[in-house]
Tab-separated table of C-alpha atoms in Angstrom:
chain	number	residue	atom	x	y	z
A	183	MET	CA	19.211	14.112	15.002
A	184	PHE	CA	16.811	15.097	11.692
A	185	GLU	CA	18.882	16.133	8.902
A	186	ALA	CA	17.627	19.574	7.582
A	187	HIS	CA	16.059	17.982	4.486
A	188	VAL	CA	14.476	15.086	6.644
A	189	LEU	CA	12.963	17.246	8.827
A	190	GLU	CA	12.004	19.706	6.566
A	191	GLY	CA	9.734	16.672	4.428
A	192	LEU	CA	8.493	15.353	8.388
A	193	CYS	CA	6.852	19.568	8.910
A	194	LYS	CA	5.449	19.456	5.237
A	195	THR	CA	3.684	16.461	6.129
A	196	ILE	CA	2.890	16.682	9.028
A	197	GLY	CA	1.889	20.277	8.380
A	198	ASP	CA	0.318	19.900	4.410
A	199	ALA	CA	-2.331	22.717	3.480
A	200	SER	CA	-5.601	20.377	2.612
A	201	ASP	CA	-4.591	16.799	4.627
A	202	GLY	CA	-1.819	17.986	7.624
A	203	LEU	CA	-2.859	18.823	11.437
A	204	THR	CA	-4.739	22.690	11.861
A	205	GLY	CA	-3.046	25.502	13.478
A	206	THR	CA	-4.586	25.244	16.702
A	207	GLU	CA	-4.042	21.460	16.208
A	208	ILE	CA	-0.096	22.129	15.813
A	209	GLY	CA	-0.080	24.865	18.932
A	210	GLN	CA	-1.351	22.634	21.274
A	211	ILE	CA	1.095	19.802	20.373
A	212	LEU	CA	3.708	21.710	20.224
A	213	LEU	CA	2.971	22.807	23.761
A	214	ASN	CA	2.169	19.069	25.370
A	215	ALA	CA	6.171	18.104	23.992
A	216	ASN	CA	7.185	21.366	25.644
A	217	ILE	CA	8.781	22.989	22.111
A	218	PRO	CA	8.492	26.676	21.765
A	219	ASP	CA	6.230	28.041	19.284
A	220	VAL	CA	8.654	30.246	18.655
A	221	ASP	CA	7.394	31.433	14.730
A	222	PRO	CA	3.139	30.629	14.856
A	223	GLN	CA	1.682	33.546	12.435
A	224	ASN	CA	3.971	31.579	9.396
A	225	THR	CA	2.789	28.790	7.425
A	226	LYS	CA	2.188	25.669	9.121
A	227	TRP	CA	4.965	23.653	7.448
A	228	ARG	CA	6.672	26.451	8.107
A	229	ARG	CA	5.912	27.441	11.512
A	230	LEU	CA	6.399	23.493	12.265
A	231	TYR	CA	10.530	23.516	10.729
A	232	SER	CA	11.135	26.530	13.000
A	233	ALA	CA	10.250	25.181	16.618
A	234	PHE	CA	11.497	21.717	15.601
A	235	ALA	CA	14.787	22.935	14.253
A	236	ASP	CA	15.400	25.696	17.131
A	237	TRP	CA	14.739	22.613	19.543
A	238	GLN	CA	17.165	20.170	18.061
A	239	ASN	CA	19.715	23.242	17.357
A	240	LYS	CA	19.079	23.681	21.077
A	241	ASN	CA	19.241	20.518	22.280
A	242	GLN	CA	21.107	18.195	20.093
A	243	CYS	CA	19.152	15.388	19.832
A	244	SER	CA	15.321	15.068	18.422
A	245	ASN	CA	13.785	13.148	21.162
A	246	HIS	CA	10.819	16.166	21.455
A	247	ILE	CA	10.302	16.392	18.038
A	248	LEU	CA	9.430	12.376	18.300
A	249	ARG	CA	7.065	12.892	21.180
A	250	PHE	CA	4.803	15.562	18.967
A	251	VAL	CA	4.864	13.418	16.317
A	252	GLN	CA	4.000	9.984	18.453
A	253	ASP	CA	0.897	13.226	20.225
A	254	ALA	CA	0.174	14.152	16.445
A	255	LEU	CA	-0.736	10.331	15.571
A	256	GLN	CA	-2.060	8.832	18.617
A	257	PRO	CA	-4.816	6.229	17.486
A	258	VAL	CA	-7.443	8.407	19.622
A	259	ARG	CA	-7.379	11.235	17.788
A	260	TYR	CA	-8.558	9.399	14.423
A	261	ILE	CA	-12.055	7.869	15.428
A	262	GLY	CA	-14.095	7.865	12.344
A	263	LYS	CA	-11.022	9.300	10.373
A	264	GLU	CA	-9.497	5.909	9.762
A	265	GLU	CA	-8.017	6.294	6.499
A	266	ILE	CA	-6.161	9.735	7.245
A	267	PHE	CA	-4.433	8.347	10.346
A	268	HIS	CA	-2.961	5.302	7.309
A	269	ASN	CA	-2.487	8.061	5.379
A	270	ARG	CA	-0.187	10.183	7.233
A	271	ARG	CA	1.233	7.684	9.333
A	272	LEU	CA	2.865	6.201	5.980
A	273	GLU	CA	3.902	9.200	5.009
A	274	VAL	CA	5.535	10.300	7.850
A	275	ASN	CA	7.229	6.700	8.441
A	276	LYS	CA	8.833	7.278	4.892
A	277	ARG	CA	10.486	10.138	6.776
A	278	LEU	CA	11.577	8.396	10.280
A	279	ALA	CA	13.122	5.578	8.143
A	280	PHE	CA	16.126	8.255	7.822
A	281	ILE	CA	16.857	8.000	11.130
A	282	GLY	CA	16.156	4.248	11.637
A	283	THR	CA	12.315	4.933	13.428
A	284	GLU	CA	8.708	3.581	12.334
A	285	LEU	CA	5.563	4.792	13.981
A	286	THR	CA	3.059	1.746	13.941
A	287	GLU	CA	-0.169	1.411	14.071
A	288	GLN	CA	-0.221	1.154	18.111
A	289	GLY	CA	1.018	4.807	17.872
A	290	LYS	CA	4.352	3.086	19.050
A	291	PHE	CA	7.803	3.976	18.261
A	292	ARG	CA	9.962	1.080	16.728
A	293	LEU	CA	13.337	0.780	15.849
A	294	VAL	CA	13.953	-0.338	12.106
A	295	GLU	CA	17.028	-0.899	9.679
A	296	LYS	CA	18.070	3.219	8.597
A	297	ALA	CA	17.195	3.739	5.348
A	298	THR	CA	19.778	5.509	3.034
A	299	THR	CA	17.574	5.553	-0.394
A	300	ILE	CA	14.068	7.422	-1.251
A	301	ALA	CA	13.181	3.707	-2.984
A	302	GLU	CA	14.066	1.973	0.538
A	303	ALA	CA	11.620	4.825	2.581
A	304	GLU	CA	8.952	4.544	-0.418
A	305	GLN	CA	8.876	0.726	-0.183
A	306	ARG	CA	8.802	0.174	3.663
A	307	ALA	CA	5.541	2.409	4.426
A	308	SER	CA	3.753	1.452	0.510
A	309	ARG	CA	0.250	2.619	1.177
A	310	LEU	CA	-1.346	0.232	-1.683
A	311	LYS	CA	0.850	-2.571	0.228
A	312	HIS	CA	-0.923	-2.319	3.357
A	313	LYS	CA	-4.613	-1.710	1.616
A	314	LEU	CA	-4.052	-4.920	0.584
A	315	GLU	CA	-3.167	-6.482	3.425
A	316	SER	CA	-5.740	-4.617	5.567
A	317	ARG	CA	-7.603	-6.847	2.856
A	318	ASN	CA	-6.168	-9.815	3.040
A	319	VAL	CA	-5.307	-10.814	-0.218
A	320	HIS	CA	-3.916	-13.704	-1.666
A	321	ALA	CA	-0.230	-14.501	-1.001
A	322	ALA	CA	0.832	-14.496	-5.049
A	323	ILE	CA	-0.518	-10.718	-5.159
A	324	PHE	CA	2.921	-10.082	-3.386
A	325	GLU	CA	4.407	-12.829	-4.449
A	326	TYR	CA	4.442	-12.033	-7.944
A	327	CYS	CA	4.349	-7.491	-7.706
A	328	LYS	CA	6.366	-7.490	-5.169
A	329	ALA	CA	8.681	-4.450	-6.792
A	330	GLU	CA	5.675	-2.617	-8.355
A	331	LEU	CA	3.470	-2.996	-5.292
A	332	LEU	CA	6.183	-1.396	-2.636
A	333	VAL	CA	6.956	0.983	-5.365
A	334	GLU	CA	3.063	1.723	-6.185
A	335	ASN	CA	3.058	1.290	-9.290
A	336	TYR	CA	-0.333	0.730	-10.070
A	337	PHE	CA	-0.248	-0.475	-13.791
A	338	HIS	CA	2.932	-2.683	-13.339
A	339	SER	CA	1.156	-4.183	-10.394
A	340	VAL	CA	-2.196	-5.096	-12.146
A	341	PHE	CA	-0.402	-6.562	-15.121
A	342	GLU	CA	2.321	-8.851	-12.881
A	343	ALA	CA	-0.745	-9.504	-10.762
A	344	THR	CA	-2.842	-10.903	-13.114
A	345	LYS	CA	0.220	-12.951	-15.696
A	346	SER	CA	-0.107	-15.145	-12.093
A	347	ILE	CA	-3.103	-16.368	-13.332
A	348	ALA	CA	-2.015	-18.113	-16.112
A	349	ASP	CA	1.564	-19.570	-13.710
A	350	ARG	CA	-0.708	-20.583	-11.543
A	351	LEU	CA	-2.917	-22.691	-13.801
A	352	ARG	CA	0.405	-24.132	-15.976
A	353	LYS	CA	1.465	-25.450	-12.529
A	354	MET	CA	-1.854	-26.821	-11.969
A	355	THR	CA	-2.024	-28.543	-15.451
A	356	GLY	CA	0.893	-29.183	-16.983
A	357	LEU	CA	-0.245	-26.948	-19.800
A	358	TYR	CA	2.014	-24.850	-21.795
A	359	ALA	CA	-1.148	-22.669	-23.488
A	360	ASP	CA	-2.078	-19.445	-22.685
A	361	GLY	CA	-5.189	-16.584	-22.074
A	362	ASN	CA	-8.301	-17.471	-23.313
A	363	ALA	CA	-6.975	-21.174	-24.276
A	364	LEU	CA	-5.245	-21.822	-21.858
A	365	ALA	CA	-8.576	-21.010	-19.729
A	366	GLU	CA	-10.797	-23.270	-21.482
A	367	THR	CA	-8.626	-26.269	-21.703
A	368	SER	CA	-7.899	-26.000	-18.059
A	369	PHE	CA	-11.987	-26.130	-17.029
A	370	SER	CA	-13.525	-27.438	-19.647
A	371	THR	CA	-16.560	-29.463	-18.369
A	372	SER	CA	-16.107	-32.396	-21.085
A	373	ASN	CA	-12.294	-33.204	-19.776
A	374	PRO	CA	-11.177	-30.272	-16.801
A	375	LEU	CA	-7.601	-30.313	-15.943
A	376	VAL	CA	-8.642	-28.296	-13.009
A	377	LYS	CA	-11.935	-28.837	-10.625
A	378	ILE	CA	-13.424	-26.101	-8.462
A	379	ASN	CA	-16.398	-28.556	-7.607
A	380	HIS	CA	-17.218	-32.389	-8.324
A	381	LEU	CA	-18.675	-30.576	-11.748
A	382	LYS	CA	-22.299	-32.986	-10.574
A	383	THR	CA	-25.387	-30.112	-11.091
A	384	ASP	CA	-25.600	-27.507	-13.230
A	385	THR	CA	-25.231	-24.866	-10.294
A	386	ASP	CA	-21.611	-27.059	-10.158
A	387	ARG	CA	-21.053	-26.296	-13.194
A	388	SER	CA	-22.459	-22.998	-13.795
A	389	GLU	CA	-20.179	-22.016	-10.636
A	390	HIS	CA	-17.592	-24.222	-12.993
A	391	LEU	CA	-17.534	-21.763	-16.257
A	392	GLY	CA	-18.396	-18.902	-14.736
A	393	LEU	CA	-15.105	-19.127	-12.908
A	394	CYS	CA	-13.430	-19.267	-16.147
A	395	ASN	CA	-15.257	-16.734	-17.808
A	396	LEU	CA	-13.996	-14.396	-15.186
A	397	ILE	CA	-10.874	-15.777	-15.924
A	398	LYS	CA	-10.292	-15.058	-19.446
A	399	GLY	CA	-12.343	-11.383	-18.573
A	400	MET	CA	-9.432	-10.836	-16.458
A	401	PHE	CA	-6.860	-11.694	-19.432
A	402	GLY	CA	-8.715	-9.359	-21.794
A	403	LEU	CA	-9.139	-6.499	-19.859
A	404	ILE	CA	-5.812	-6.200	-18.164
A	405	ARG	CA	-3.522	-8.623	-19.239
A	406	ASN	CA	-3.603	-8.281	-22.876
A	407	SER	CA	-4.454	-4.464	-22.618
A	408	THR	CA	-1.739	-3.733	-20.668
A	409	ALA	CA	0.312	-5.579	-22.830
A	410	HIS	CA	-0.010	-3.337	-25.925
A	411	GLU	CA	-0.509	-0.184	-24.254
A	412	PRO	CA	1.997	2.455	-23.448
A	413	LYS	CA	1.673	2.881	-19.454
A	414	ILE	CA	0.478	6.820	-20.456
A	415	LYS	CA	-2.291	5.197	-22.831
A	416	PHE	CA	-3.501	2.930	-19.905
A	417	GLU	CA	-3.860	4.956	-17.072
A	418	ILE	CA	-5.310	2.767	-13.988
A	419	THR	CA	-5.991	4.543	-9.917
A	420	GLU	CA	-5.501	3.586	-6.853
A	421	ASP	CA	-9.273	2.433	-6.003
A	422	GLU	CA	-9.637	0.922	-9.330
A	423	ALA	CA	-5.469	-1.218	-8.738
A	424	LEU	CA	-7.364	-2.223	-5.430
A	425	ASP	CA	-10.156	-3.892	-6.958
A	426	ILE	CA	-8.806	-5.696	-9.400
A	427	LEU	CA	-6.096	-7.156	-7.228
A	428	ASN	CA	-8.963	-7.904	-4.616
A	429	THR	CA	-10.398	-9.910	-8.169
A	430	ILE	CA	-7.526	-11.556	-8.627
A	431	SER	CA	-6.774	-12.638	-4.797
A	432	TYR	CA	-10.470	-13.733	-5.484
A	433	ILE	CA	-9.398	-16.343	-8.154
A	434	HIS	CA	-6.771	-17.417	-6.793
A	435	LYS	CA	-8.487	-18.117	-2.906
A	436	ARG	CA	-11.017	-20.359	-5.703
A	437	LEU	CA	-8.170	-22.302	-7.383
A	438	ASP	CA	-6.823	-23.084	-4.134
A	439	LYS	CA	-9.862	-24.751	-3.121
A	440	ALA	CA	-9.596	-26.929	-6.579
A	441	ILE	CA	-10.627	-30.569	-6.524
């Protein structure tokens, strides 16, 4: 059975006024799940809560509530609305985590370890992490900013990920420098410690220096700025974080091919 506060959170997610199911959809899916619609005139989430609580109190289990959730989040309902599907599923999974259940992208339930804290539930259902995984970002992104990503802290996510570039260059070169000095020494054209090609043509050298400049630009844009500005003054949106982390991922993938 769902505890009352978990059930309420689930209903508020599914019946969100702006991004949840419509009233018509709620009525139809309640019917499909064999749950009486005991309060049809109420707001969407309260209508759901009344129906779910009434059914659960009478039957002492949550089976039909889970059937409702599964029906409401069947992937076929979201053709052309993939973003809504992922956002809604991840928010629902934060609540389901408290009963040790998760809804997969295929619309099927699977058992997971029961969450006991809000942080655990948030970590398992991170929207940012899901979006990064769908972009196939480099593993270094998750290695360096796992904790920050899982709680969707955009400010510290990009800061930690940017530091990963400097750490990577130091490991590759044995240098102890930092920032622009590290990048310029690593990618020197006269005595390069990191080479992404054979540096035989003007095009090769241009590409080589281009990656160096991209790294220096990332240091200047993110690492130096975030290190000296309070978080409240350096706001980063989710879309900005995704773009920045994708760029850092690209840098790591080019470094993977260094010769």
